[in-house]
Amino acid sequence: MKAHPNETPASGRTFVVSQLECGRDEAHARDTDCAFRVSWVINPHMRVGPVDMTAACEEHRVLREALRREGAEVLELPFVHGAFDSVFAKDNALLVERGGRRRALLASYLHGERGQEQRMRAVALEARGFELHGPPSAHFEGGDVVMLPEGQGLLLGHGQRSDVKAAAELERFLEVPVTPVELTDPALYHLDVALTVLEDGTALVYPEAFTRESFQRMERTPGIRRLVPIPRDEALRFSLNMVECGNSVLIPCRAPVTEQAVRDAGKTPVFVPLEQFHLGGGSAACLVAAVHRLERPARSTLSRA
């Protein structure tokens, strides 16, 4: 796996990320709530305590630069004081753009520790030009959504953090089909740590993270061309929590099966270490919220679990 991509194609992608600490405003008295740390346990990977902020900032810088190198636009939102998991920007909202209009469907978190970031995140997204919607009445978190190629639809993971009842509200917001799939492995608590779908329709997945019915449903889902099984040990190291951008796929760990699957799909795996964020139970896909461009509405074909 390359350390950095060589080419700089214009990907046309836009990603939203969070800053890792409060701004250096002299009027703001800085304290331990001003920077990313692990202060609670709401997933099996979390280890309470401070992180190495020097290392975290460098890892985050490399991630942002890798996206920009591929021609992506990267929008930064301010860190939410005391809401340490706000660095995982994807979870906060589902972001879409259609006809030049940007919209955000705010998440409805299962755990109260995450809910405290929502008000400030809503303010920041609105300031960036996003029209705010939601949150849904049922629990829904951004880590449980995976968009299918060319906006053909969306997969919604449920059973750990998000509620299957959110599927109908997501479908109304997106105007594209939503396919619910049930997650069963507590260590793979969000859909984007158990599965990723590349732009060519290749789905890299740890099959046992899903019920048999849900896995079979994915096999029949329009937009998924083929399913490639990935071993659990690689998924637990966040290999599937990757970010595709241009010709590159940013992978946060050394994972030979995952890397080969990416090469087989005609993409270049790029190693972007994110060990400090793994302490909080998140990785590359958690740290960036893609703005999904939807060109036209699609007919609703909601498949309930």
PDB file of C-alpha atoms in Angstrom:
ATOM      1  CA  MET A   1       0.000   0.000   0.000  1.00  0.00           C
ATOM      2  CA  LYS A   2       1.363   3.403  -0.968  1.00  0.00           C
ATOM      3  CA  ALA A   3       2.046   5.991   1.701  1.00  0.00           C
ATOM      4  CA  HIS A   4       0.696   8.797  -0.475  1.00  0.00           C
ATOM      5  CA  PRO A   5      -1.074   9.051  -3.862  1.00  0.00           C
ATOM      6  CA  ASN A   6       1.023  10.322  -6.773  1.00  0.00           C
ATOM      7  CA  GLU A   7      -1.661  11.909  -8.908  1.00  0.00           C
ATOM      8  CA  THR A   8      -3.993  14.792  -8.196  1.00  0.00           C
ATOM      9  CA  PRO A   9      -7.222  14.238 -10.125  1.00  0.00           C
ATOM     10  CA  ALA A  10     -10.119  16.569  -9.413  1.00  0.00           C
ATOM     11  CA  SER A  11     -12.490  14.244  -7.586  1.00  0.00           C
ATOM     12  CA  GLY A  12     -15.367  16.698  -7.363  1.00  0.00           C
ATOM     13  CA  ARG A  13     -16.018  15.428  -3.836  1.00  0.00           C
ATOM     14  CA  THR A  14     -16.794  17.560  -0.786  1.00  0.00           C
ATOM     15  CA  PHE A  15     -16.122  16.370   2.753  1.00  0.00           C
ATOM     16  CA  VAL A  16     -16.923  17.983   6.107  1.00  0.00           C
ATOM     17  CA  VAL A  17     -14.487  17.437   8.971  1.00  0.00           C
ATOM     18  CA  SER A  18     -14.249  18.672  12.546  1.00  0.00           C
ATOM     19  CA  GLN A  19     -11.418  20.530  14.181  1.00  0.00           C
ATOM     20  CA  LEU A  20      -9.843  18.658  17.088  1.00  0.00           C
ATOM     21  CA  GLU A  21      -9.754  21.409  19.701  1.00  0.00           C
ATOM     22  CA  CYS A  22     -11.272  24.728  20.623  1.00  0.00           C
ATOM     23  CA  GLY A  23     -10.029  27.854  18.904  1.00  0.00           C
ATOM     24  CA  ARG A  24      -7.316  29.999  20.473  1.00  0.00           C
ATOM     25  CA  ASP A  25      -9.682  32.786  21.494  1.00  0.00           C
ATOM     26  CA  GLU A  26      -8.135  34.724  24.385  1.00  0.00           C
ATOM     27  CA  ALA A  27     -11.590  35.169  25.928  1.00  0.00           C
ATOM     28  CA  HIS A  28     -12.023  31.400  26.138  1.00  0.00           C
ATOM     29  CA  ALA A  29     -10.273  29.855  29.140  1.00  0.00           C
ATOM     30  CA  ARG A  30      -8.828  26.607  27.828  1.00  0.00           C
ATOM     31  CA  ASP A  31      -9.227  23.455  29.918  1.00  0.00           C
ATOM     32  CA  THR A  32      -9.369  19.684  29.486  1.00  0.00           C
ATOM     33  CA  ASP A  33     -12.732  19.997  27.708  1.00  0.00           C
ATOM     34  CA  CYS A  34     -11.083  21.941  24.878  1.00  0.00           C
ATOM     35  CA  ALA A  35      -9.608  19.037  22.921  1.00  0.00           C
ATOM     36  CA  PHE A  36     -10.340  15.516  21.737  1.00  0.00           C
ATOM     37  CA  ARG A  37     -10.010  12.847  24.415  1.00  0.00           C
ATOM     38  CA  VAL A  38     -11.875   9.683  25.427  1.00  0.00           C
ATOM     39  CA  SER A  39     -14.076  10.509  28.411  1.00  0.00           C
ATOM     40  CA  TRP A  40     -16.737   7.791  28.298  1.00  0.00           C
ATOM     41  CA  VAL A  41     -17.379   4.305  26.947  1.00  0.00           C
ATOM     42  CA  ILE A  42     -20.234   3.980  24.458  1.00  0.00           C
ATOM     43  CA  ASN A  43     -18.616   1.443  22.126  1.00  0.00           C
ATOM     44  CA  PRO A  44     -16.392  -1.611  22.758  1.00  0.00           C
ATOM     45  CA  HIS A  45     -13.251   0.056  21.357  1.00  0.00           C
ATOM     46  CA  MET A  46     -13.148   3.080  23.678  1.00  0.00           C
ATOM     47  CA  ARG A  47     -10.389   3.454  26.264  1.00  0.00           C
ATOM     48  CA  VAL A  48     -10.983   6.333  28.682  1.00  0.00           C
ATOM     49  CA  GLY A  49      -8.152   8.816  28.953  1.00  0.00           C
ATOM     50  CA  PRO A  50      -6.306  11.524  27.065  1.00  0.00           C
ATOM     51  CA  VAL A  51      -4.902  10.945  23.605  1.00  0.00           C
ATOM     52  CA  ASP A  52      -1.570  12.071  22.210  1.00  0.00           C
ATOM     53  CA  MET A  53      -2.815  15.347  20.722  1.00  0.00           C
ATOM     54  CA  THR A  54       0.393  15.972  18.799  1.00  0.00           C
ATOM     55  CA  ALA A  55      -0.002  12.605  17.089  1.00  0.00           C
ATOM     56  CA  ALA A  56      -3.763  13.065  16.631  1.00  0.00           C
ATOM     57  CA  CYS A  57      -3.314  16.454  14.963  1.00  0.00           C
ATOM     58  CA  GLU A  58      -0.671  15.039  12.619  1.00  0.00           C
ATOM     59  CA  GLU A  59      -2.851  12.043  11.709  1.00  0.00           C
ATOM     60  CA  HIS A  60      -5.799  14.336  11.039  1.00  0.00           C
ATOM     61  CA  ARG A  61      -3.636  16.685   8.946  1.00  0.00           C
ATOM     62  CA  VAL A  62      -2.423  13.790   6.789  1.00  0.00           C
ATOM     63  CA  LEU A  63      -6.017  12.642   6.276  1.00  0.00           C
ATOM     64  CA  ARG A  64      -7.161  16.113   5.196  1.00  0.00           C
ATOM     65  CA  GLU A  65      -4.191  16.577   2.903  1.00  0.00           C
ATOM     66  CA  ALA A  66      -4.772  13.183   1.273  1.00  0.00           C
ATOM     67  CA  LEU A  67      -8.339  14.241   0.455  1.00  0.00           C
ATOM     68  CA  ARG A  68      -7.230  17.594  -0.931  1.00  0.00           C
ATOM     69  CA  ARG A  69      -4.485  15.917  -2.963  1.00  0.00           C
ATOM     70  CA  GLU A  70      -7.217  13.984  -4.742  1.00  0.00           C
ATOM     71  CA  GLY A  71      -9.016  17.217  -5.582  1.00  0.00           C
ATOM     72  CA  ALA A  72     -11.616  17.150  -2.813  1.00  0.00           C
ATOM     73  CA  GLU A  73     -13.029  20.211  -1.094  1.00  0.00           C
ATOM     74  CA  VAL A  74     -12.634  19.914   2.698  1.00  0.00           C
ATOM     75  CA  LEU A  75     -14.893  22.031   4.926  1.00  0.00           C
ATOM     76  CA  GLU A  76     -13.867  22.346   8.576  1.00  0.00           C
ATOM     77  CA  LEU A  77     -16.351  22.776  11.436  1.00  0.00           C
ATOM     78  CA  PRO A  78     -15.307  23.977  14.900  1.00  0.00           C
ATOM     79  CA  PHE A  79     -14.727  21.481  17.696  1.00  0.00           C
ATOM     80  CA  VAL A  80     -17.634  21.385  20.148  1.00  0.00           C
ATOM     81  CA  HIS A  81     -16.319  22.170  23.636  1.00  0.00           C
ATOM     82  CA  GLY A  82     -16.703  19.154  25.931  1.00  0.00           C
ATOM     83  CA  ALA A  83     -18.288  17.031  23.179  1.00  0.00           C
ATOM     84  CA  PHE A  84     -15.197  14.968  22.484  1.00  0.00           C
ATOM     85  CA  ASP A  85     -16.791  12.632  19.950  1.00  0.00           C
ATOM     86  CA  SER A  86     -17.694  15.613  17.783  1.00  0.00           C
ATOM     87  CA  VAL A  87     -14.404  14.944  15.965  1.00  0.00           C
ATOM     88  CA  PHE A  88     -16.234  12.031  14.311  1.00  0.00           C
ATOM     89  CA  ALA A  89     -18.025  14.357  11.910  1.00  0.00           C
ATOM     90  CA  LYS A  90     -19.923  11.748   9.907  1.00  0.00           C
ATOM     91  CA  ASP A  91     -22.162  10.691  12.785  1.00  0.00           C
ATOM     92  CA  ASN A  92     -23.760  14.098  13.242  1.00  0.00           C
ATOM     93  CA  ALA A  93     -25.773  14.363  10.033  1.00  0.00           C
ATOM     94  CA  LEU A  94     -26.450  12.944   6.593  1.00  0.00           C
ATOM     95  CA  LEU A  95     -25.347  15.592   4.068  1.00  0.00           C
ATOM     96  CA  VAL A  96     -26.649  15.791   0.501  1.00  0.00           C
ATOM     97  CA  GLU A  97     -26.627  18.174  -2.433  1.00  0.00           C
ATOM     98  CA  ARG A  98     -29.152  18.244  -5.251  1.00  0.00           C
ATOM     99  CA  GLY A  99     -29.437  20.996  -7.836  1.00  0.00           C
ATOM    100  CA  GLY A 100     -26.944  23.163  -5.955  1.00  0.00           C
ATOM    101  CA  ARG A 101     -29.020  22.972  -2.766  1.00  0.00           C
ATOM    102  CA  ARG A 102     -27.230  21.548   0.277  1.00  0.00           C
ATOM    103  CA  ARG A 103     -29.284  19.875   2.988  1.00  0.00           C
ATOM    104  CA  ALA A 104     -28.449  18.200   6.300  1.00  0.00           C
ATOM    105  CA  LEU A 105     -30.574  15.601   8.078  1.00  0.00           C
ATOM    106  CA  LEU A 106     -29.466  15.857  11.701  1.00  0.00           C
ATOM    107  CA  ALA A 107     -28.854  12.655  13.630  1.00  0.00           C
ATOM    108  CA  SER A 108     -30.839  11.444  16.610  1.00  0.00           C
ATOM    109  CA  TYR A 109     -28.240   9.782  18.842  1.00  0.00           C
ATOM    110  CA  LEU A 110     -28.890   6.741  21.007  1.00  0.00           C
ATOM    111  CA  HIS A 111     -26.399   7.882  23.668  1.00  0.00           C
ATOM    112  CA  GLY A 112     -26.802  11.204  25.450  1.00  0.00           C
ATOM    113  CA  GLU A 113     -23.048  11.765  25.442  1.00  0.00           C
ATOM    114  CA  ARG A 114     -23.249  12.364  21.693  1.00  0.00           C
ATOM    115  CA  GLY A 115     -26.435  14.413  21.817  1.00  0.00           C
ATOM    116  CA  GLN A 116     -24.734  17.365  23.492  1.00  0.00           C
ATOM    117  CA  GLU A 117     -22.864  18.242  20.286  1.00  0.00           C
ATOM    118  CA  GLN A 118     -25.959  18.583  18.124  1.00  0.00           C
ATOM    119  CA  ARG A 119     -26.960  22.186  18.798  1.00  0.00           C
ATOM    120  CA  MET A 120     -23.544  23.616  17.941  1.00  0.00           C
ATOM    121  CA  ARG A 121     -23.134  21.309  14.967  1.00  0.00           C
ATOM    122  CA  ALA A 122     -26.484  22.486  13.600  1.00  0.00           C
ATOM    123  CA  VAL A 123     -25.356  26.112  13.925  1.00  0.00           C
ATOM    124  CA  ALA A 124     -22.066  25.349  12.153  1.00  0.00           C
ATOM    125  CA  LEU A 125     -23.712  23.446   9.298  1.00  0.00           C
ATOM    126  CA  GLU A 126     -26.263  26.186   8.755  1.00  0.00           C
ATOM    127  CA  ALA A 127     -23.449  28.753   8.644  1.00  0.00           C
ATOM    128  CA  ARG A 128     -21.845  26.613   5.915  1.00  0.00           C
ATOM    129  CA  GLY A 129     -24.984  26.893   3.794  1.00  0.00           C
ATOM    130  CA  PHE A 130     -26.767  23.665   4.691  1.00  0.00           C
ATOM    131  CA  GLU A 131     -30.544  23.671   5.046  1.00  0.00           C
ATOM    132  CA  LEU A 132     -31.327  21.822   8.275  1.00  0.00           C
ATOM    133  CA  HIS A 133     -33.865  18.986   8.604  1.00  0.00           C
ATOM    134  CA  GLY A 134     -34.787  16.564  11.380  1.00  0.00           C
ATOM    135  CA  PRO A 135     -33.714  14.942  13.465  1.00  0.00           C
ATOM    136  CA  PRO A 136     -35.935  11.903  12.787  1.00  0.00           C
ATOM    137  CA  SER A 137     -38.243  10.685  15.538  1.00  0.00           C
ATOM    138  CA  ALA A 138     -36.407   7.325  15.545  1.00  0.00           C
ATOM    139  CA  HIS A 139     -32.725   6.951  16.464  1.00  0.00           C
ATOM    140  CA  PHE A 140     -30.426   7.445  13.485  1.00  0.00           C
ATOM    141  CA  GLU A 141     -26.661   8.017  13.373  1.00  0.00           C
ATOM    142  CA  GLY A 142     -24.557   8.977  10.362  1.00  0.00           C
ATOM    143  CA  GLY A 143     -22.202   6.043  10.860  1.00  0.00           C
ATOM    144  CA  ASP A 144     -25.089   3.734   9.990  1.00  0.00           C
ATOM    145  CA  VAL A 145     -25.554   5.027   6.445  1.00  0.00           C
ATOM    146  CA  VAL A 146     -23.674   3.942   3.337  1.00  0.00           C
ATOM    147  CA  MET A 147     -24.634   5.569   0.041  1.00  0.00           C
ATOM    148  CA  LEU A 148     -24.796   3.401  -3.060  1.00  0.00           C
ATOM    149  CA  PRO A 149     -23.062   4.408  -6.306  1.00  0.00           C
ATOM    150  CA  GLU A 150     -24.513   7.316  -8.296  1.00  0.00           C
ATOM    151  CA  GLY A 151     -27.123   7.946  -5.625  1.00  0.00           C
ATOM    152  CA  GLN A 152     -29.045   4.769  -6.517  1.00  0.00           C
ATOM    153  CA  GLY A 153     -30.016   4.294  -2.896  1.00  0.00           C
ATOM    154  CA  LEU A 154     -28.771   3.993   0.632  1.00  0.00           C
ATOM    155  CA  LEU A 155     -28.086   1.185   3.094  1.00  0.00           C
ATOM    156  CA  LEU A 156     -29.165   1.812   6.689  1.00  0.00           C
ATOM    157  CA  GLY A 157     -27.571  -0.260   9.435  1.00  0.00           C
ATOM    158  CA  HIS A 158     -29.798  -0.910  12.429  1.00  0.00           C
ATOM    159  CA  GLY A 159     -29.892  -3.073  15.534  1.00  0.00           C
ATOM    160  CA  GLN A 160     -26.998  -1.464  17.457  1.00  0.00           C
ATOM    161  CA  ARG A 161     -27.337   2.337  17.302  1.00  0.00           C
ATOM    162  CA  SER A 162     -29.973   3.226  14.700  1.00  0.00           C
ATOM    163  CA  ASP A 163     -33.625   2.169  14.608  1.00  0.00           C
ATOM    164  CA  VAL A 164     -35.087   0.488  11.536  1.00  0.00           C
ATOM    165  CA  LYS A 165     -38.034   2.893  11.835  1.00  0.00           C
ATOM    166  CA  ALA A 166     -35.719   5.702  10.684  1.00  0.00           C
ATOM    167  CA  ALA A 167     -35.603   4.159   7.195  1.00  0.00           C
ATOM    168  CA  ALA A 168     -38.906   5.685   6.109  1.00  0.00           C
ATOM    169  CA  GLU A 169     -37.858   9.174   7.241  1.00  0.00           C
ATOM    170  CA  LEU A 170     -34.488   8.833   5.519  1.00  0.00           C
ATOM    171  CA  GLU A 171     -36.214   7.810   2.314  1.00  0.00           C
ATOM    172  CA  ARG A 172     -38.509  10.812   2.405  1.00  0.00           C
ATOM    173  CA  PHE A 173     -35.522  13.108   2.966  1.00  0.00           C
ATOM    174  CA  LEU A 174     -33.359  11.574   0.221  1.00  0.00           C
ATOM    175  CA  GLU A 175     -36.028  10.628  -2.349  1.00  0.00           C
ATOM    176  CA  VAL A 176     -34.018   7.480  -3.086  1.00  0.00           C
ATOM    177  CA  PRO A 177     -34.582   3.882  -1.942  1.00  0.00           C
ATOM    178  CA  VAL A 178     -33.368   2.939   1.544  1.00  0.00           C
ATOM    179  CA  THR A 179     -32.504  -0.674   2.324  1.00  0.00           C
ATOM    180  CA  PRO A 180     -32.307  -1.558   6.046  1.00  0.00           C
ATOM    181  CA  VAL A 181     -29.716  -4.183   7.063  1.00  0.00           C
ATOM    182  CA  GLU A 182     -29.471  -5.529  10.598  1.00  0.00           C
ATOM    183  CA  LEU A 183     -26.138  -5.476  12.458  1.00  0.00           C
ATOM    184  CA  THR A 184     -25.446  -8.247  14.983  1.00  0.00           C
ATOM    185  CA  ASP A 185     -21.810  -7.832  16.132  1.00  0.00           C
ATOM    186  CA  PRO A 186     -21.513  -5.348  19.047  1.00  0.00           C
ATOM    187  CA  ALA A 187     -17.868  -4.617  18.146  1.00  0.00           C
ATOM    188  CA  LEU A 188     -18.993  -3.534  14.674  1.00  0.00           C
ATOM    189  CA  TYR A 189     -21.598  -1.186  16.032  1.00  0.00           C
ATOM    190  CA  HIS A 190     -22.013   1.085  12.998  1.00  0.00           C
ATOM    191  CA  LEU A 191     -22.586   0.057   9.404  1.00  0.00           C
ATOM    192  CA  ASP A 192     -19.452   1.842   8.198  1.00  0.00           C
ATOM    193  CA  VAL A 193     -17.182  -0.364  10.316  1.00  0.00           C
ATOM    194  CA  ALA A 194     -18.724  -3.527   8.863  1.00  0.00           C
ATOM    195  CA  LEU A 195     -19.149  -2.547   5.224  1.00  0.00           C
ATOM    196  CA  THR A 196     -18.075  -0.113   2.524  1.00  0.00           C
ATOM    197  CA  VAL A 197     -19.339   0.223  -1.040  1.00  0.00           C
ATOM    198  CA  LEU A 198     -16.926   1.537  -3.654  1.00  0.00           C
ATOM    199  CA  GLU A 199     -18.002   3.716  -6.561  1.00  0.00           C
ATOM    200  CA  ASP A 200     -17.938   0.766  -8.979  1.00  0.00           C
ATOM    201  CA  GLY A 201     -20.463  -1.138  -6.853  1.00  0.00           C
ATOM    202  CA  THR A 202     -17.947  -3.420  -5.127  1.00  0.00           C
ATOM    203  CA  ALA A 203     -19.071  -3.988  -1.529  1.00  0.00           C
ATOM    204  CA  LEU A 204     -16.345  -4.955   0.936  1.00  0.00           C
ATOM    205  CA  VAL A 205     -18.034  -6.564   3.904  1.00  0.00           C
ATOM    206  CA  TYR A 206     -17.594  -8.731   6.962  1.00  0.00           C
ATOM    207  CA  PRO A 207     -20.583 -11.050   6.319  1.00  0.00           C
ATOM    208  CA  GLU A 208     -21.083 -12.279   9.897  1.00  0.00           C
ATOM    209  CA  ALA A 209     -21.741  -8.729  11.070  1.00  0.00           C
ATOM    210  CA  PHE A 210     -25.253  -9.080   9.591  1.00  0.00           C
ATOM    211  CA  THR A 211     -28.209 -11.381   9.920  1.00  0.00           C
ATOM    212  CA  ARG A 212     -28.438 -13.918   7.127  1.00  0.00           C
ATOM    213  CA  GLU A 213     -31.575 -12.228   5.779  1.00  0.00           C
ATOM    214  CA  SER A 214     -29.866  -8.837   5.689  1.00  0.00           C
ATOM    215  CA  PHE A 215     -26.807 -10.197   3.902  1.00  0.00           C
ATOM    216  CA  GLN A 216     -29.040 -11.818   1.292  1.00  0.00           C
ATOM    217  CA  ARG A 217     -30.915  -8.535   0.933  1.00  0.00           C
ATOM    218  CA  MET A 218     -27.632  -6.755   0.194  1.00  0.00           C
ATOM    219  CA  GLU A 219     -26.870  -9.297  -2.525  1.00  0.00           C
ATOM    220  CA  ARG A 220     -30.102  -8.257  -4.267  1.00  0.00           C
ATOM    221  CA  THR A 221     -29.757  -4.504  -3.724  1.00  0.00           C
ATOM    222  CA  PRO A 222     -29.475  -2.448  -6.934  1.00  0.00           C
ATOM    223  CA  GLY A 223     -26.149  -0.631  -7.008  1.00  0.00           C
ATOM    224  CA  ILE A 224     -24.184  -3.471  -5.410  1.00  0.00           C
ATOM    225  CA  ARG A 225     -22.331  -5.294  -8.173  1.00  0.00           C
ATOM    226  CA  ARG A 226     -20.508  -7.853  -6.046  1.00  0.00           C
ATOM    227  CA  LEU A 227     -19.796  -8.625  -2.393  1.00  0.00           C
ATOM    228  CA  VAL A 228     -16.215  -9.279  -1.279  1.00  0.00           C
ATOM    229  CA  PRO A 229     -15.832 -10.897   2.176  1.00  0.00           C
ATOM    230  CA  ILE A 230     -13.305  -9.282   4.546  1.00  0.00           C
ATOM    231  CA  PRO A 231     -12.072 -11.120   7.682  1.00  0.00           C
ATOM    232  CA  ARG A 232     -13.232  -9.968  11.108  1.00  0.00           C
ATOM    233  CA  ASP A 233      -9.734  -9.201  12.379  1.00  0.00           C
ATOM    234  CA  GLU A 234      -9.265  -6.613   9.612  1.00  0.00           C
ATOM    235  CA  ALA A 235     -12.720  -5.137  10.206  1.00  0.00           C
ATOM    236  CA  LEU A 236     -11.943  -4.812  13.934  1.00  0.00           C
ATOM    237  CA  ARG A 237      -8.863  -2.751  13.005  1.00  0.00           C
ATOM    238  CA  PHE A 238     -11.200  -0.424  11.060  1.00  0.00           C
ATOM    239  CA  SER A 239     -10.058  -1.520   7.591  1.00  0.00           C
ATOM    240  CA  LEU A 240     -13.609  -1.103   6.257  1.00  0.00           C
ATOM    241  CA  ASN A 241     -13.921   2.373   7.773  1.00  0.00           C
ATOM    242  CA  MET A 242     -12.212   3.726   4.669  1.00  0.00           C
ATOM    243  CA  VAL A 243     -12.695   6.784   2.474  1.00  0.00           C
ATOM    244  CA  GLU A 244     -12.729   6.605  -1.316  1.00  0.00           C
ATOM    245  CA  CYS A 245     -11.670   9.775  -3.106  1.00  0.00           C
ATOM    246  CA  GLY A 246     -10.605   9.947  -6.738  1.00  0.00           C
ATOM    247  CA  ASN A 247      -8.273   7.061  -7.574  1.00  0.00           C
ATOM    248  CA  SER A 248      -7.338   6.532  -3.941  1.00  0.00           C
ATOM    249  CA  VAL A 249      -8.934   4.666  -1.072  1.00  0.00           C
ATOM    250  CA  LEU A 250      -7.691   5.833   2.325  1.00  0.00           C
ATOM    251  CA  ILE A 251      -7.347   2.879   4.697  1.00  0.00           C
ATOM    252  CA  PRO A 252      -6.370   3.426   8.362  1.00  0.00           C
ATOM    253  CA  CYS A 253      -4.549   0.137   8.978  1.00  0.00           C
ATOM    254  CA  ARG A 254      -2.460  -2.500   7.270  1.00  0.00           C
ATOM    255  CA  ALA A 255      -5.001  -5.035   6.008  1.00  0.00           C
ATOM    256  CA  PRO A 256      -3.849  -7.299   3.158  1.00  0.00           C
ATOM    257  CA  VAL A 257      -7.243  -8.756   2.212  1.00  0.00           C
ATOM    258  CA  THR A 258      -8.900  -5.341   2.213  1.00  0.00           C
ATOM    259  CA  GLU A 259      -6.032  -3.778   0.270  1.00  0.00           C
ATOM    260  CA  GLN A 260      -6.157  -6.469  -2.415  1.00  0.00           C
ATOM    261  CA  ALA A 261      -9.915  -6.067  -2.778  1.00  0.00           C
ATOM    262  CA  VAL A 262      -9.374  -2.343  -3.334  1.00  0.00           C
ATOM    263  CA  ARG A 263      -6.727  -3.054  -5.991  1.00  0.00           C
ATOM    264  CA  ASP A 264      -9.018  -5.566  -7.680  1.00  0.00           C
ATOM    265  CA  ALA A 265     -11.587  -2.768  -7.971  1.00  0.00           C
ATOM    266  CA  GLY A 266      -9.019  -0.667  -9.856  1.00  0.00           C
ATOM    267  CA  LYS A 267      -8.253   1.708  -6.983  1.00  0.00           C
ATOM    268  CA  THR A 268      -5.063   2.526  -5.086  1.00  0.00           C
ATOM    269  CA  PRO A 269      -5.034   1.762  -1.346  1.00  0.00           C
ATOM    270  CA  VAL A 270      -3.334   4.535   0.635  1.00  0.00           C
ATOM    271  CA  PHE A 271      -2.281   3.942   4.237  1.00  0.00           C
ATOM    272  CA  VAL A 272      -3.422   6.792   6.504  1.00  0.00           C
ATOM    273  CA  PRO A 273      -2.688   5.869  10.159  1.00  0.00           C
ATOM    274  CA  LEU A 274      -5.337   7.026  12.617  1.00  0.00           C
ATOM    275  CA  GLU A 275      -4.384   5.185  15.786  1.00  0.00           C
ATOM    276  CA  GLN A 276      -5.280   8.032  18.163  1.00  0.00           C
ATOM    277  CA  PHE A 277      -8.856   8.036  16.866  1.00  0.00           C
ATOM    278  CA  HIS A 278      -9.123   4.266  17.179  1.00  0.00           C
ATOM    279  CA  LEU A 279      -8.896   4.865  20.934  1.00  0.00           C
ATOM    280  CA  GLY A 280     -12.300   6.534  20.616  1.00  0.00           C
ATOM    281  CA  GLY A 281     -13.758   3.792  18.436  1.00  0.00           C
ATOM    282  CA  GLY A 282     -13.662   5.632  15.121  1.00  0.00           C
ATOM    283  CA  SER A 283     -11.485   5.968  12.057  1.00  0.00           C
ATOM    284  CA  ALA A 284     -11.299   7.455   8.558  1.00  0.00           C
ATOM    285  CA  ALA A 285     -14.955   7.223   7.469  1.00  0.00           C
ATOM    286  CA  CYS A 286     -16.087   8.426  10.909  1.00  0.00           C
ATOM    287  CA  LEU A 287     -13.897  11.525  10.689  1.00  0.00           C
ATOM    288  CA  VAL A 288     -15.283  12.789   7.370  1.00  0.00           C
ATOM    289  CA  ALA A 289     -18.864  13.438   6.316  1.00  0.00           C
ATOM    290  CA  ALA A 290     -19.236  13.226   2.551  1.00  0.00           C
ATOM    291  CA  VAL A 291     -21.647  15.605   0.864  1.00  0.00           C
ATOM    292  CA  HIS A 292     -23.518  13.158  -1.369  1.00  0.00           C
ATOM    293  CA  ARG A 293     -24.517  14.607  -4.732  1.00  0.00           C
ATOM    294  CA  LEU A 294     -27.916  13.358  -5.858  1.00  0.00           C
ATOM    295  CA  GLU A 295     -28.769  14.314  -9.420  1.00  0.00           C
ATOM    296  CA  ARG A 296     -32.407  13.238  -9.583  1.00  0.00           C
ATOM    297  CA  PRO A 297     -35.034  11.571  -7.389  1.00  0.00           C
ATOM    298  CA  ALA A 298     -35.465   7.817  -7.627  1.00  0.00           C
ATOM    299  CA  ARG A 299     -38.583   5.735  -7.122  1.00  0.00           C
ATOM    300  CA  SER A 300     -39.115   4.584  -3.533  1.00  0.00           C
ATOM    301  CA  THR A 301     -38.541   0.865  -2.991  1.00  0.00           C
ATOM    302  CA  LEU A 302     -38.158   0.717   0.791  1.00  0.00           C
ATOM    303  CA  SER A 303     -37.359  -2.840   1.886  1.00  0.00           C
ATOM    304  CA  ARG A 304     -38.183  -3.363   5.529  1.00  0.00           C
ATOM    305  CA  ALA A 305     -36.181  -5.756   7.729  1.00  0.00           C
TER     306      ALA A 305
END
